[in-house]
Short mmCIF file of C-alpha atoms in Angstrom, two decimals:
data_model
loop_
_atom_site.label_atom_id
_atom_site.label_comp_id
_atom_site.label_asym_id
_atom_site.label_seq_id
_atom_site.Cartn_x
_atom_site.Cartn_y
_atom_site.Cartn_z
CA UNK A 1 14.64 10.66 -9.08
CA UNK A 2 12.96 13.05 -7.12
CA UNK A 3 9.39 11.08 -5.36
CA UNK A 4 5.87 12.57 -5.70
CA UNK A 5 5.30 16.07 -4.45
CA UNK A 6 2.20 17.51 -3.07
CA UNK A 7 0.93 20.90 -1.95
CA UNK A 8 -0.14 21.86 0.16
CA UNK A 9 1.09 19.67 2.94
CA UNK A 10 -1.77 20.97 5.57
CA UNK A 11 -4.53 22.89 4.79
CA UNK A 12 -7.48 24.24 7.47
CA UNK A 13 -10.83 25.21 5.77
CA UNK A 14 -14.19 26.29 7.00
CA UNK A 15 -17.47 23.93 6.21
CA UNK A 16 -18.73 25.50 2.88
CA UNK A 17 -15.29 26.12 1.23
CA UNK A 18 -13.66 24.77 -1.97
CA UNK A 19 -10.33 23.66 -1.64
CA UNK A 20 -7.32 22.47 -4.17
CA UNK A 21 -5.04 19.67 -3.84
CA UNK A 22 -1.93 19.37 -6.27
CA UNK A 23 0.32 16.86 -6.86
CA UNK A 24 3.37 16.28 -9.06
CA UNK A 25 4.05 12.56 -10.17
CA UNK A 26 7.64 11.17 -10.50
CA UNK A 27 9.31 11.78 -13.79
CA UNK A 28 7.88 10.09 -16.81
CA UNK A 29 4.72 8.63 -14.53
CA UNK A 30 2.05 9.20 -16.76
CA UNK A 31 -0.95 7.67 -13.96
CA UNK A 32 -1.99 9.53 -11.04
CA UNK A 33 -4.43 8.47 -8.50
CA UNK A 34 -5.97 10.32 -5.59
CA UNK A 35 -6.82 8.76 -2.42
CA UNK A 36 -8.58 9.88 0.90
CA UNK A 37 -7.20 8.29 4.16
CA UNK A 38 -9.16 8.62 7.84
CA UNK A 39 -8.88 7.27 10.84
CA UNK A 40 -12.70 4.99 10.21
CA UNK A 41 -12.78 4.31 6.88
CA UNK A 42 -9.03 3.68 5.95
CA UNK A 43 -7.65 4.53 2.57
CA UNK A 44 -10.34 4.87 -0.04
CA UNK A 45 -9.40 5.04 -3.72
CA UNK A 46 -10.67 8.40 -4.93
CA UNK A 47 -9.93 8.67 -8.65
CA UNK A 48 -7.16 7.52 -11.27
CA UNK A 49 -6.25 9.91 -14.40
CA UNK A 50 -3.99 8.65 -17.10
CA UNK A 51 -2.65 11.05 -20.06
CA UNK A 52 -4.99 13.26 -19.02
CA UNK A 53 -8.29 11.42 -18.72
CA UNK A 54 -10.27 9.93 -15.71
CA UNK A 55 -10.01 6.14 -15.73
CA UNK A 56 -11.39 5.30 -12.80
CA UNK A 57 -13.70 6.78 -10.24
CA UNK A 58 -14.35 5.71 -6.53
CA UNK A 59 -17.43 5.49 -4.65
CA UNK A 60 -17.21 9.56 -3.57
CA UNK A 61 -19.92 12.51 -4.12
CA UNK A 62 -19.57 14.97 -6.98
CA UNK A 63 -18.25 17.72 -4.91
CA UNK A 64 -14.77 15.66 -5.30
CA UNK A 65 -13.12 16.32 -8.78
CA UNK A 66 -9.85 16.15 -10.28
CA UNK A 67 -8.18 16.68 -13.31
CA UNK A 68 -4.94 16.24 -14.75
CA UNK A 69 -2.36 18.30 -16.93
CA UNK A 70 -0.03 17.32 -19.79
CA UNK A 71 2.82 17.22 -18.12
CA UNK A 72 1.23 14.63 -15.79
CA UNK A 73 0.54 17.14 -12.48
CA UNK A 74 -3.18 16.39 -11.32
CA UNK A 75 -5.36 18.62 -8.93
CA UNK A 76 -7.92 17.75 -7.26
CA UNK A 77 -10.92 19.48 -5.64
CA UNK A 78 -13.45 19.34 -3.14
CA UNK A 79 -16.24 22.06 -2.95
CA UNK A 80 -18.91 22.68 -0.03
CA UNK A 81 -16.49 21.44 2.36
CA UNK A 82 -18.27 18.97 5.28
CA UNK A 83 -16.70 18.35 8.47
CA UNK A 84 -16.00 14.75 7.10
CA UNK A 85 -13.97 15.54 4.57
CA UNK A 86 -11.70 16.53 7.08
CA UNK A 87 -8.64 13.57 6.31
CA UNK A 88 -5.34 12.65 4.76
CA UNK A 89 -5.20 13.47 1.19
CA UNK A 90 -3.15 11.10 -0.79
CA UNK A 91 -1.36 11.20 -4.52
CA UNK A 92 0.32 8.20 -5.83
CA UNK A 93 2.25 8.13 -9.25
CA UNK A 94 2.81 5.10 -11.49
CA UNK A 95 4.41 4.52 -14.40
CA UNK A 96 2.09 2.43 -16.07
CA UNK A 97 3.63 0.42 -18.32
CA UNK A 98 1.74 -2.61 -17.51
CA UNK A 99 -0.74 -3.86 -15.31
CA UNK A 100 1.56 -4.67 -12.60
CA UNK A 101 3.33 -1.37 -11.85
CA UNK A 102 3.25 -0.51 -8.29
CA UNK A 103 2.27 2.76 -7.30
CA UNK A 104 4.34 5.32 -5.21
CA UNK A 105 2.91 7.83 -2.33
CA UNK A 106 3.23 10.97 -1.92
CA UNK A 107 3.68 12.80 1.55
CA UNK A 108 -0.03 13.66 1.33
CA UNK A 109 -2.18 16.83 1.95
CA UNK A 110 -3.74 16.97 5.89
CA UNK A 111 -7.45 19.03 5.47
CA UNK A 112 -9.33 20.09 8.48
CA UNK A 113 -12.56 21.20 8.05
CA UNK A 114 -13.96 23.37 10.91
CA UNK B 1 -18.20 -8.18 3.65
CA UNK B 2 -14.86 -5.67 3.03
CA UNK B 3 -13.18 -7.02 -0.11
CA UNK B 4 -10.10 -7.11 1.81
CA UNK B 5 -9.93 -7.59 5.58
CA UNK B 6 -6.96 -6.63 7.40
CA UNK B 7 -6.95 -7.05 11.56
CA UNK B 8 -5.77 -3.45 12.41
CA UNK B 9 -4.15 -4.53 16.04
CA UNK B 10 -2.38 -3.13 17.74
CA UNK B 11 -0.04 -5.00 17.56
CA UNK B 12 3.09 -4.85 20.22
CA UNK B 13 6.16 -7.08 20.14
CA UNK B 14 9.95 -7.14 21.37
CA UNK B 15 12.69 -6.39 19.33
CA UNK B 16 13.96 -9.24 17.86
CA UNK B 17 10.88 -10.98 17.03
CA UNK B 18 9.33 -12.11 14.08
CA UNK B 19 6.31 -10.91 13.04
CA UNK B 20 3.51 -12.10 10.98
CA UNK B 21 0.86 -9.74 9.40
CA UNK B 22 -1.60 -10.86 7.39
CA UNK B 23 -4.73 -9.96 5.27
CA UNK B 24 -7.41 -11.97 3.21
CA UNK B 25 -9.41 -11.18 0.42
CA UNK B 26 -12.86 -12.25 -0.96
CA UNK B 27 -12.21 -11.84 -4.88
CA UNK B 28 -10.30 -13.92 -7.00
CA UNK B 29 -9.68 -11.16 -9.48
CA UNK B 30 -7.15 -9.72 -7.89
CA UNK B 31 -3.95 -10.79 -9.55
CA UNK B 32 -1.19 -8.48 -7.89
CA UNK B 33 -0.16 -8.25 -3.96
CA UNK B 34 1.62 -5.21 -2.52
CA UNK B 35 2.59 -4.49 1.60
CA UNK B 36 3.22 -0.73 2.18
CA UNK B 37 4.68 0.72 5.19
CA UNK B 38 3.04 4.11 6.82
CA UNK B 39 5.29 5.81 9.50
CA UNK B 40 2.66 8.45 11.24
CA UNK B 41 2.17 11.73 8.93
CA UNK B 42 3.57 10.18 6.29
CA UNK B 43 2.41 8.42 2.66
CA UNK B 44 2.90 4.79 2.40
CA UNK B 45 5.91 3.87 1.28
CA UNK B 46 5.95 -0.15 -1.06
CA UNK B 47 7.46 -2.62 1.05
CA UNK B 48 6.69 -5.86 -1.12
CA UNK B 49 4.96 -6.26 -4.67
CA UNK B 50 4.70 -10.10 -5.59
CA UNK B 51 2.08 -11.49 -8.58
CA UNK B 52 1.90 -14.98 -8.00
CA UNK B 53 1.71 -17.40 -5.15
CA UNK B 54 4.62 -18.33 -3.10
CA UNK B 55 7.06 -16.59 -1.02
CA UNK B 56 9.02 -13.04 -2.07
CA UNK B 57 12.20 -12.63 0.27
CA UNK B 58 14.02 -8.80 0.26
CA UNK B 59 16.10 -8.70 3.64
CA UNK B 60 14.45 -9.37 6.40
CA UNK B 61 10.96 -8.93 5.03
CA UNK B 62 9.21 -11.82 3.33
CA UNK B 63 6.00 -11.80 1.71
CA UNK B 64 3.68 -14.93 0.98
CA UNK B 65 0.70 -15.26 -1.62
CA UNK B 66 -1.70 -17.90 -1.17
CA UNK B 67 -4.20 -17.67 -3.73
CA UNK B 68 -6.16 -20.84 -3.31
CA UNK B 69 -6.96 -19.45 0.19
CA UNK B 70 -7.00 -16.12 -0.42
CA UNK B 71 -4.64 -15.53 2.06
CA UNK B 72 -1.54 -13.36 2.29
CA UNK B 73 1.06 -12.48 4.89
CA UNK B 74 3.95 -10.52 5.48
CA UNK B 75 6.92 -11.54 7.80
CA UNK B 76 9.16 -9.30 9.24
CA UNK B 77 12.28 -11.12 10.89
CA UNK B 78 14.50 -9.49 13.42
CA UNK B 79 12.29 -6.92 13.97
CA UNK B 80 13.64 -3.50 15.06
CA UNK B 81 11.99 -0.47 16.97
CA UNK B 82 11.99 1.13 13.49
CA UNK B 83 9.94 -1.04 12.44
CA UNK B 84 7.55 0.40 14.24
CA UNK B 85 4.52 1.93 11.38
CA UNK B 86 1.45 0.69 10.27
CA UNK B 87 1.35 -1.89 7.55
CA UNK B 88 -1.06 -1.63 5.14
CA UNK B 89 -1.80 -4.80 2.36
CA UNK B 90 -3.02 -3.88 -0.98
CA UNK B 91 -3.77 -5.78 -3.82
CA UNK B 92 -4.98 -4.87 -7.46
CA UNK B 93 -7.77 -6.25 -9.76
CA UNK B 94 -7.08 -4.45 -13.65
CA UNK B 95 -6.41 -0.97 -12.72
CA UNK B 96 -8.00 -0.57 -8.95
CA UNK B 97 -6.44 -0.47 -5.79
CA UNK B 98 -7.78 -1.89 -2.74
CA UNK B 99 -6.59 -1.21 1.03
CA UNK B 100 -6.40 -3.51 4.05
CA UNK B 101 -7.16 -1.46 6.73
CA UNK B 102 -3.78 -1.51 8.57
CA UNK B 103 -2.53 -3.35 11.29
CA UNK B 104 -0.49 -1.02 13.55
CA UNK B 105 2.78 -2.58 15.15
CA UNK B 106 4.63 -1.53 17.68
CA UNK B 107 8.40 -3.20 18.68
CA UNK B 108 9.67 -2.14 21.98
CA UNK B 109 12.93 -2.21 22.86
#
């Protein structure tokens, strides 16, 4: 089975910008969550969408959104750009079947903000 | 108080050692344990999932849950240069995800 797939793998923005994130879950993975990684902070739990419907939401501004298709891809998108959103951008697929189902990484997205 | 606390090292060892990484948590909620492995510029990749306390062997990794201390640990026998990532704990509470911060080892050859 192919893993999860996201794209861009590095992205450079300007403060003020709007950028998109995508990610593809594994086959027949019907939850996707988003997470941001940084150096200070660690990885922080962004938002979880299952069958196409926000389940859960970390603690993060409004300017980061997400959404997710039926076929399971998810976006996500950050508008106004700051310099601290400048981090690791991270998808993770699960299958969901029950409440123990591990989750599974993509790659992740790199955004600079300048 | 960080739900889960995780000492982020560095930590630096020779090959062949064993190693013991550990994190502790605060809530009693949490019901499932995971270790991940992050090599640099890359997503972490699951290591370990257990659910209940006790040890969880797979090769020369074995993970330990103690719930009545709120304690877990990961040990890493023979350890290799490869080995070499940062190991981040995780455990769940319903559908949430929580991160240790990551301890970073290093095994020198």
């Amino acid at each position: 089975k192919a893993g999860v797939t996201q794209t861009p793998r590095y992205l450079i923005k300007t403060r003020g910008q709007q950028v998109t994130l995508s990610c593809s879950p594994i086959s027949g993975h019907r939850s996707v969550s988003w997470y941001q990684q940084t150096p200070g902070q660690g990885l922080q739990f962004l938002f979880e969408y299952f069958s196409e419907t926000q389940r859960n939401k970390g603690n993060f501004p409004g300017r980061f959104s997400g959404r997710q298709f039926s076929n399971s891809r998810s976006e996500m998108n950050v508008s106004t750009l700051e310099l601290g959103d400048s981090a690791l951008y991270l998808c993770a697929s699960s299958p969901w079947t029950s409440g123990k189902d591990e989750q599974f990484f993509g790659p992740g997205t790199r955004l600079t903000v300048l | 108080q960080k739900e889960v606390e995780q000492d982020p090292g560095p930590l630096s060892v020779p090959e062949g050692a064993i190693v013991s990484l550990n994190c502790t948590y605060s809530n009693s909620a949490f019901q499932y344990f995971m270790w991940y492995r992050q090599y640099s510029r890359k997503g972490p990749e699951l290591l370990m999932y257990t659910y209940s306390s006790g040890n969880k062997e797979d090769g020369r990794f074995t993970a330990q849950v103690d719930k009545s201390s709120k304690y877990i640990s990961l040990f890493i026998r023979d350890s290799q240069p490869s080995d070499s990532a940062t190991y981040l704990c995780a455990m769940k509470r319903g559908n949430k995800l929580v991160f240790g911060a990551g301890t970073i080892l290093r095994v020198k050859s």
